[in-house]
Coordinates of C-alpha atoms in Angstrom, one line a residue:
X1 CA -220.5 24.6 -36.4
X2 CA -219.5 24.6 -32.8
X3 CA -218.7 27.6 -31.8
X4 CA -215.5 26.7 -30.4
X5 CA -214.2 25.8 -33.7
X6 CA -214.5 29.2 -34.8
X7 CA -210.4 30.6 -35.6
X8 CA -210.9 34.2 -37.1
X9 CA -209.4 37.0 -34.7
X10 CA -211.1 38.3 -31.4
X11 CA -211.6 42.0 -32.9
X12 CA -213.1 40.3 -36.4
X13 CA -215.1 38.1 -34.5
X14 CA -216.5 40.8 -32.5
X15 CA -216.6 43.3 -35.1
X16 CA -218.7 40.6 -37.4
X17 CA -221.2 39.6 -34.7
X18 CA -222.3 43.1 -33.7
X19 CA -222.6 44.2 -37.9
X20 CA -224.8 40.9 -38.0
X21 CA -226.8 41.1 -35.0
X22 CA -226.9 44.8 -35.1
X23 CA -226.2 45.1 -31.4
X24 CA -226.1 48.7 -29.6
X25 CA -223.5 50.2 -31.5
X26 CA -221.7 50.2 -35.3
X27 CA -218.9 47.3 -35.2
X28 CA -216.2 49.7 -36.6
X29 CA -214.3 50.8 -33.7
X30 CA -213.2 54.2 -35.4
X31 CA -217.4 54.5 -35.8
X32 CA -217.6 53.6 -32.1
X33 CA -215.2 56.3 -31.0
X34 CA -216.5 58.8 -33.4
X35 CA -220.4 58.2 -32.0
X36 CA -219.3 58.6 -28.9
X37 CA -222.2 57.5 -27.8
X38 CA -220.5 54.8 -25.3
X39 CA -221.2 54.5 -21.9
X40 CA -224.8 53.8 -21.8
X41 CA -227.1 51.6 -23.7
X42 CA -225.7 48.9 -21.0
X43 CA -228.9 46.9 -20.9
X44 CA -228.6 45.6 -24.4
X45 CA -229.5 41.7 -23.8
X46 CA -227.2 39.9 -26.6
X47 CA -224.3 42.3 -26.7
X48 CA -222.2 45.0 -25.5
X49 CA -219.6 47.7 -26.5
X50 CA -218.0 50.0 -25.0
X51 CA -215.8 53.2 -25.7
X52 CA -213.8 54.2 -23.3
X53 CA -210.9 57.1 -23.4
X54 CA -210.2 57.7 -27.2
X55 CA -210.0 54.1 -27.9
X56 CA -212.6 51.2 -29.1
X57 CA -212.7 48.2 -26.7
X58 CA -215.1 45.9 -27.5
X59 CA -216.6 42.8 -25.8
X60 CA -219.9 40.7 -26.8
X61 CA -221.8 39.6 -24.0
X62 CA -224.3 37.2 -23.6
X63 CA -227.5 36.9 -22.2
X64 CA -225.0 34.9 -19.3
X65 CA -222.5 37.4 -19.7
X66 CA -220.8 34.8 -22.2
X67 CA -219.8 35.9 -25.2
X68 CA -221.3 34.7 -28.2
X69 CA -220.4 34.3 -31.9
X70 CA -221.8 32.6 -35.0
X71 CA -222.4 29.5 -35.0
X72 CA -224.2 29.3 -31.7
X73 CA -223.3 28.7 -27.7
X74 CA -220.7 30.4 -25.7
X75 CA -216.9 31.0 -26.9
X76 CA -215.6 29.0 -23.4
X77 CA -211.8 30.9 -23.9
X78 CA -214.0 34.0 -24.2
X79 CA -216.9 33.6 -21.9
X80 CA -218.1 35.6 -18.8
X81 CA -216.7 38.8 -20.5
X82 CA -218.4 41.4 -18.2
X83 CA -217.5 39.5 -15.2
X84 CA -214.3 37.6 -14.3
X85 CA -212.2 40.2 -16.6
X86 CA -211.0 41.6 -13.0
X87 CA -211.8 38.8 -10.6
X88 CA -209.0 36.3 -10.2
X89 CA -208.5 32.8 -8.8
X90 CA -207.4 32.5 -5.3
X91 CA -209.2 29.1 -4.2
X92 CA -210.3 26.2 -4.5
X93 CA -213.2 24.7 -5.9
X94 CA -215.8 24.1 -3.4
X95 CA -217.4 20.6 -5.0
X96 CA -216.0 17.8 -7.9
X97 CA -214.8 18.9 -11.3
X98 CA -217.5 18.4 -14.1
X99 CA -216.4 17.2 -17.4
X100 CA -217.7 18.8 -20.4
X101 CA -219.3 15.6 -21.4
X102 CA -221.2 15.1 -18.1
X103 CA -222.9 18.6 -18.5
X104 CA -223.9 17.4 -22.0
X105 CA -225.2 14.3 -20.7
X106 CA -227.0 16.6 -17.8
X107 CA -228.5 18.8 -20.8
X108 CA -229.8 15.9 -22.7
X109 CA -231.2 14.3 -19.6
X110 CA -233.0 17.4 -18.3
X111 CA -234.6 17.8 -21.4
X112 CA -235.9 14.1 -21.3
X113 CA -236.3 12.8 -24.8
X114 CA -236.0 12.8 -28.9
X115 CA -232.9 13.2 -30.8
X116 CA -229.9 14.9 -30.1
X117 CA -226.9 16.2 -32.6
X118 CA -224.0 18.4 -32.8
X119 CA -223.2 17.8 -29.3
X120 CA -220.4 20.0 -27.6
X121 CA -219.1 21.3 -24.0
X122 CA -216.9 22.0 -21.9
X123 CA -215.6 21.3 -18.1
X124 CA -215.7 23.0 -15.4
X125 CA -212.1 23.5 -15.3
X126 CA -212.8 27.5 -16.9
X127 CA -215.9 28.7 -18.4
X128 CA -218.3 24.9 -18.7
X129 CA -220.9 25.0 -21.2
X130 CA -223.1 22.5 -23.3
X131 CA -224.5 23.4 -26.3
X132 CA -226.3 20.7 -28.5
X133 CA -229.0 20.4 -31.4
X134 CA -232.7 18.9 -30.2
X135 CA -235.1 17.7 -32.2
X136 CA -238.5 17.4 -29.9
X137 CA -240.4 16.0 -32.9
X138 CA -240.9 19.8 -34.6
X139 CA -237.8 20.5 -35.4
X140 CA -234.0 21.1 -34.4
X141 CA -233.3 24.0 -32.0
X142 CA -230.0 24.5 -30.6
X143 CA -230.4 24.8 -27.2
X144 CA -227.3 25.6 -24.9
X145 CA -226.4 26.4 -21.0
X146 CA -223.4 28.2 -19.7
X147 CA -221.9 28.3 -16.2
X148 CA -219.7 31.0 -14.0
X149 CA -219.7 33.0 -11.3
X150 CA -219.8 36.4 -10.9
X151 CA -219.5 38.7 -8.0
X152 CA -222.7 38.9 -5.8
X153 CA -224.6 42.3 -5.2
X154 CA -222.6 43.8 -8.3
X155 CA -223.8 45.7 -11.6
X156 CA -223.0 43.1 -13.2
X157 CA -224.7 40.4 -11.4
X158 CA -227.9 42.8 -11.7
X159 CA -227.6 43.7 -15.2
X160 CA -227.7 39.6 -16.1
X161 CA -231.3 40.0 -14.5
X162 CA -232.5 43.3 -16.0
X163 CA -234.8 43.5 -19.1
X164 CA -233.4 45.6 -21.7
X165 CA -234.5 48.9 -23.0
X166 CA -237.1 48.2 -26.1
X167 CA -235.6 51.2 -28.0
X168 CA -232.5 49.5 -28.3
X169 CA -233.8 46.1 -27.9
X170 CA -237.6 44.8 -29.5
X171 CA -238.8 41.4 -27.6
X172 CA -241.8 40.2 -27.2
X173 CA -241.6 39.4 -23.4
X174 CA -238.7 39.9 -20.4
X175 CA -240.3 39.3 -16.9
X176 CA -237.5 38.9 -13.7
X177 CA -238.8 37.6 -10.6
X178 CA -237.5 36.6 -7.4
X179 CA -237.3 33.0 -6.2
X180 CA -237.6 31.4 -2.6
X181 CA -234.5 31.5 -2.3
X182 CA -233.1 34.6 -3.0
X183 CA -232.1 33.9 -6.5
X184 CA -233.5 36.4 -9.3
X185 CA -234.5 34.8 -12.6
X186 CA -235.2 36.6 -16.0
X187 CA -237.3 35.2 -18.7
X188 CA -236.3 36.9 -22.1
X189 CA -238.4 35.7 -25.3
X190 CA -237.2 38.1 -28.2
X191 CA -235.2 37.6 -31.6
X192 CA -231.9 37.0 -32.6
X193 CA -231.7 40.0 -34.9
X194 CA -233.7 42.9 -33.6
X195 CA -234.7 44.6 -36.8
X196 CA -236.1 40.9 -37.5
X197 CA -234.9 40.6 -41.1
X198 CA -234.3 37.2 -40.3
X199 CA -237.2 35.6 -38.6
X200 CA -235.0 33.4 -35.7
X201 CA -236.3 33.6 -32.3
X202 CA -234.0 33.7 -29.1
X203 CA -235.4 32.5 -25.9
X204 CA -232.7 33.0 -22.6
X205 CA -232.9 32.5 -19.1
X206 CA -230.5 33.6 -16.7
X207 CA -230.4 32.7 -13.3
X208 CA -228.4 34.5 -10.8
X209 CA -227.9 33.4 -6.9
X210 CA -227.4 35.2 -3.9
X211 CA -223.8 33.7 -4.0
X212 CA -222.9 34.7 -7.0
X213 CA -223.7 31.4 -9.2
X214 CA -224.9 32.8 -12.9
X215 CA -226.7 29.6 -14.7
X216 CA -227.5 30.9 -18.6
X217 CA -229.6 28.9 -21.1
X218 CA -230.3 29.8 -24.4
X219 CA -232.3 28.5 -27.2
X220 CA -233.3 29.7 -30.8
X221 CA -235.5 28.0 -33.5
X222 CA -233.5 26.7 -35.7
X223 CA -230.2 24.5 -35.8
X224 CA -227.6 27.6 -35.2
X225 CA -227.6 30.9 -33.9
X226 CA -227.5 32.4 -37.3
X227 CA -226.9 31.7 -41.1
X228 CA -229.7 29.1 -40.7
X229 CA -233.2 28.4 -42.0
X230 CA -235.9 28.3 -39.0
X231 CA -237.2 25.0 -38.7
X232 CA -239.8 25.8 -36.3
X233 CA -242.2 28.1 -35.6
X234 CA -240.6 29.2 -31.8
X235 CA -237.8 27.9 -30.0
X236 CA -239.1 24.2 -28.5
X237 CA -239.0 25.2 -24.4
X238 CA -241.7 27.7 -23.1
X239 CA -241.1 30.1 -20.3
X240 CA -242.4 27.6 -17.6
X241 CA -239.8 25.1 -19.2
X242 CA -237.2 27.2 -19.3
X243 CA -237.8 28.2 -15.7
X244 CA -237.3 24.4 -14.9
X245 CA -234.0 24.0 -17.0
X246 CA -232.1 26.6 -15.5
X247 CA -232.9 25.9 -12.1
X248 CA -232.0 22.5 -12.0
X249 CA -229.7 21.6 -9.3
X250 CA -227.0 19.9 -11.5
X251 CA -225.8 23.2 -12.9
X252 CA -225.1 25.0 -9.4
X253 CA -222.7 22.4 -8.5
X254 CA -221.1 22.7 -11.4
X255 CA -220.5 26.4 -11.1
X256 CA -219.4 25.6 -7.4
X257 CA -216.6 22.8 -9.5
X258 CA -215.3 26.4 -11.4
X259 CA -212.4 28.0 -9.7
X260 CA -213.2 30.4 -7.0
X261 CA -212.7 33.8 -7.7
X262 CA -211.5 36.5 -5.9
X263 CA -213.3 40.3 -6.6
X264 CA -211.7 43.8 -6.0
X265 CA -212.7 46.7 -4.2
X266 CA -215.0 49.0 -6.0
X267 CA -213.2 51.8 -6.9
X268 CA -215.7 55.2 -7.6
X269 CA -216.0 55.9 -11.0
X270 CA -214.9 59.6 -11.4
X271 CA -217.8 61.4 -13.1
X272 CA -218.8 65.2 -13.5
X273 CA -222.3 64.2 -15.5
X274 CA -225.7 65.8 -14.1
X275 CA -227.1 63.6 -11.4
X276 CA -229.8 62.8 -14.4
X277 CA -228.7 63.4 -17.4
X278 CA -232.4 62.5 -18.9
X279 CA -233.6 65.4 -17.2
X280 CA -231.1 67.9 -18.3
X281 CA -231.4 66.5 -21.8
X282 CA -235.1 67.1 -21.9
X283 CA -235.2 70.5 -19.7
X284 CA -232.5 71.5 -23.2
X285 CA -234.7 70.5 -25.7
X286 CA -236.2 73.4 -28.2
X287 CA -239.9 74.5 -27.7
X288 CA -242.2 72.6 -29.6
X289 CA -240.6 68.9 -29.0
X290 CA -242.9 66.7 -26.9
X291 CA -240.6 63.9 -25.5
X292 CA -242.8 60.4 -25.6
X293 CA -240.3 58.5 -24.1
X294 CA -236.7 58.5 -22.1
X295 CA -234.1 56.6 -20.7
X296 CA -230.0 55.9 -19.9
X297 CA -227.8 55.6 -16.7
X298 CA -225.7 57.1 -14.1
X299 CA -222.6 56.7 -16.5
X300 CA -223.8 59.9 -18.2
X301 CA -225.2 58.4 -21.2
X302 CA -229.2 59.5 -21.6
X303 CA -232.0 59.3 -23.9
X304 CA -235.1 61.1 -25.5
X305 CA -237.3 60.1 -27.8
X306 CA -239.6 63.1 -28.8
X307 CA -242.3 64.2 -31.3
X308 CA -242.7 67.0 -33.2
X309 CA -245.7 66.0 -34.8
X310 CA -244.0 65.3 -37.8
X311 CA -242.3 61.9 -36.2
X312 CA -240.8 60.4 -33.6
X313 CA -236.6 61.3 -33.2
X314 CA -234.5 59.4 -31.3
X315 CA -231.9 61.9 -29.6
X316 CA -228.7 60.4 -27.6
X317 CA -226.4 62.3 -25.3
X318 CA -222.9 61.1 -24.1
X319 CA -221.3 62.8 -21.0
X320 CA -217.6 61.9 -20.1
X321 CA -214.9 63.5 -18.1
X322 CA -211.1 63.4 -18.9
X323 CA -211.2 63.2 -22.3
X324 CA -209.0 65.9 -23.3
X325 CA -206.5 63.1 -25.1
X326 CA -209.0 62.7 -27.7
X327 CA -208.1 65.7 -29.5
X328 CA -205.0 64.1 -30.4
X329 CA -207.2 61.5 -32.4
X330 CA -208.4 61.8 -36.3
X331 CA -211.9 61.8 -35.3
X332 CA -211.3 65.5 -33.8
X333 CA -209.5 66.1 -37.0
X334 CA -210.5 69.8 -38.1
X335 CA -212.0 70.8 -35.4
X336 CA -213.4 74.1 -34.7
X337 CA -212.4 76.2 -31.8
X338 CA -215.7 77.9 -30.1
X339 CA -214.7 80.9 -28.4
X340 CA -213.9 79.3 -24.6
X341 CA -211.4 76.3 -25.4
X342 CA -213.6 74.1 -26.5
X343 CA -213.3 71.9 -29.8
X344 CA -216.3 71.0 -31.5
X345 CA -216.8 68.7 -34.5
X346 CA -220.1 67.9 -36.8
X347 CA -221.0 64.5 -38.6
X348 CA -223.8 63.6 -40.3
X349 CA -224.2 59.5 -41.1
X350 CA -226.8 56.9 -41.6
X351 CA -226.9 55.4 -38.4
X352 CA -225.7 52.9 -37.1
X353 CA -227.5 49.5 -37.9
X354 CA -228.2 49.9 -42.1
X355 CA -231.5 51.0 -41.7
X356 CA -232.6 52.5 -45.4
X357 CA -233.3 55.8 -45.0
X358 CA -231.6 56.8 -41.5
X359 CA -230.2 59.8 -41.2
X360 CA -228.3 61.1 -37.7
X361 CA -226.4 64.1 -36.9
X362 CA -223.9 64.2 -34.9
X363 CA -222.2 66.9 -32.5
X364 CA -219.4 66.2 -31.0
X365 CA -217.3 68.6 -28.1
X366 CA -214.5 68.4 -25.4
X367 CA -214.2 71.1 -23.3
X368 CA -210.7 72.8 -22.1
X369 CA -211.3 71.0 -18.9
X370 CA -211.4 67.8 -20.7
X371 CA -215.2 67.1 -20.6
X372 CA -216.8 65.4 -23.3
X373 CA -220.7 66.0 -24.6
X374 CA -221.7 64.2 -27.4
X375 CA -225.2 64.3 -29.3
X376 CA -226.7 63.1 -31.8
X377 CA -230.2 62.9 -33.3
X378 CA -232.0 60.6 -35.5
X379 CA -234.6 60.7 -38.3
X380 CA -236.5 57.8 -36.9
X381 CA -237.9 56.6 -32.9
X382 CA -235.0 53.8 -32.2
X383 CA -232.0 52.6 -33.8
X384 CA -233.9 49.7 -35.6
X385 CA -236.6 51.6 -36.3
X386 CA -237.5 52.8 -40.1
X387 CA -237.5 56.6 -40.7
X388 CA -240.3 58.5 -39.5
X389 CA -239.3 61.5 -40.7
X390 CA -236.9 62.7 -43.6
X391 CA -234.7 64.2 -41.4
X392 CA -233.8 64.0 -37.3
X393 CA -236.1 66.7 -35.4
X394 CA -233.3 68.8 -33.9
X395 CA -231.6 70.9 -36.2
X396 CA -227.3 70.8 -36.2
X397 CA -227.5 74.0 -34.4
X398 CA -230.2 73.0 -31.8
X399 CA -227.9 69.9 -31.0
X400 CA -224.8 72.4 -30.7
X401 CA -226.7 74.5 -28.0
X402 CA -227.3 71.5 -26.4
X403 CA -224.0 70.6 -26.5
X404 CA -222.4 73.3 -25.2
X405 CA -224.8 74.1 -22.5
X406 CA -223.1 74.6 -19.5
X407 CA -225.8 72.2 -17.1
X408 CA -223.3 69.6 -18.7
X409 CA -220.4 71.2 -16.2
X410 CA -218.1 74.0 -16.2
X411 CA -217.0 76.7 -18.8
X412 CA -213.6 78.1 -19.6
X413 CA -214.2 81.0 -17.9
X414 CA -215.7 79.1 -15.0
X415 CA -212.8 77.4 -14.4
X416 CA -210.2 80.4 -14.5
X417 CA -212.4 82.8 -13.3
X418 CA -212.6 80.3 -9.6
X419 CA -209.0 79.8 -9.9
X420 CA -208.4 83.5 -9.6
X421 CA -210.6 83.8 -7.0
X422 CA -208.8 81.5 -4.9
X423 CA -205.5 83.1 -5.6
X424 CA -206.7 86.6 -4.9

């Protein structure tokens, strides 16, 4: 079915999609808050979420920053989530308007030949897409391409290009290149589920131009995103063919048809985290573990996977200022008081993606100051991953050292101790 057809809520919808797909965090937005683990893990190809104060806010994101539910294609009320959310319309297009039925007619004429079915799309009036079923001879494939704009030189723009992290996200091949022409392309052949219990292949290329023009196609092997049998072996357009789709001419114009947007200034993102947080994590880690891999951003949300010789433990750490209102929520509910103002809670769970056999603990603290660390370790080398191990390779102590170290920022007694200085 279309994916436009689709009626359940936006928060169902999204909460459904990332339990299927089993996207970089739990679906349940109280999980999400309690995990804590929020601000990184932003190079997760299919989809995103985010936690951000003590509340969940969720968005799916597509490979073209369009989000994506069942059913395949791009939800056009919905798409270009990560990008036009604060950009608004001040102009005028700069070529024609596009009907949804023209880009269909473009899609089907790109791609030259056999039989075409379950044809939809939309204009260029907000978010165009065309999404369609093609049957090359070996079997239906949705294939689909989406159209925006986003704002040039941004983290968003560069994130559309970036190959994700294979902890977080197996594939069997992501390679980004620059064009003649400025633009920056990125070849992603990977899987629609990424602990591959089902066995459909997603294929995505995003394009991305110096002025800001985002062209997205996607393609799977089989005749919907999910919920249906493969009926091919891979998804019918190689890398060299996809290469050729998304660059086509046709589908530039018809981002310069969409309404032109306007972008605000970049406001600093307040932050108090270690310059790298993968560093600090690792120079806190107990004697004995021999970190085999790392990873995370300058949002202060890091990564270790290490070794103990028994098997490999994924270890995540979350590192957020102004947090302080969180106390106030249940997930802080009976909460221990450490000895210099700061609250600290313990969970232990199975992870967050159903693995059989996952076991992750969980530390959780926000300091007087209203600094947030949270850490957690897990029994196995990635979220998808099956155990290694029976249980994570830190201990719930070792993760509460961790935690309350003070490279994360400053103590209670830091904190009074310089304002009395300055009084005196």
């Amino acid at each position: 079915m279309p994916v436009h057809q689709h009626s359940d809520p936006f928060e169902d919808r999204v909460a459904d999609e990332l339990r299927a797909t089993g996207g970089q965090f739990h679906a349940d937005p109280a999980a999400l808050t309690s995990a804590g683990l929020a601000r990184g893990r932003r190079l997760r190809l299919r989809r995103r979420a985010a936690v951000v104060g003590g509340a969940a806010s969720l968005a799916l994101v597509g490979v073209g920053g369009a989000l994506l539910l069942p059913g395949g294609g791009a939800d056009p009320d919905k798409a270009s989530v990560g990008s036009t959310s604060t950009a608004s319309s001040s102009a005028k297009p700069t070529a024609p308007p596009v009907s949804g039925q023209e880009l269909i007619s473009t899609l089907k004429k790109e791609l030259g030949y056999g039989k075409f079915s379950q044809e939809t799309g939309r204009g260029t009036e907000d978010a165009p897409y065309a999404w369609l079923v093609w049957d090359d001879g070996d079997g239906g494939a949705v294939v689909s391409v989406s159209m925006e704009r986003v704002e040039p030189g941004s983290q968003n723009a560069r994130e559309l290009t970036a190959c994700p992290d294979k902890t977080y996200t197996p594939y069997d091949s992501c390679r980004t290149s620059r064009l003649d022409n400025g633009s920056v392309l990125r070849i992603f052949q990977g899987y629609e589920y990424p602990d591959k219990r089902e066995p459909t292949k997603s294929w995505t290329a995003d394009l991305v131009t110096p002025k800001g023009q985002h062209v997205a196609v996607y393609e799977w092997n089989a005749e919907a995103e999910k919920g249906s049998p493969v009926t091919r072996e891979e998804p019918p357009l190689d890398a060299a063919e996809l290469k050729k789709l998304v660059t086509a001419p046709a589908w530039l114009k018809a981002v310069d048809a969409t309404p032109v947007k306007t972008w605000p200034s970049a406001q600093p993102e307040e932050t108090t985290a270690p310059t790298d947080i993968r560093k600090t994590l690792v120079d806190l880690l107990p004697d004995g573990l021999t970190p085999v891999s790392r990873g995370g951003d300058e949002s202060g949300w890091g990564y270790v996977v290490v070794d103990d010789g028994e098997g490999r433990s994924l270890v995540e750490i979350n590192v957020q200022p102004n947090m302080g209102d969180l106390l106030g929520e249940s997930i802080f509910e009976g909460a221990e008081e450490v000895g210099d103002g700061t609250m600290l809670v313990t969970r232990e769970d199975a992870g967050d993606k159903d693995v059989a056999g996952t076991v992750r603990w969980t530390v959780d603290t926000v300091r007087i100051n209203g600094l947030r660390v949270v850490i957690s370790a897990l029994n196995a080398g990635g979220p998808h991953d099956d155990p290694s191990r029976a249980k994570p390779a830190l201990t719930m102590d070792q993760l509460k050292k961790i935690a309350l170290s003070s490279a994360w920022g400053p103590s209670r007694e830091d904190i009074y101790g310089q304002k009395n200085s300055d009084q005196g």
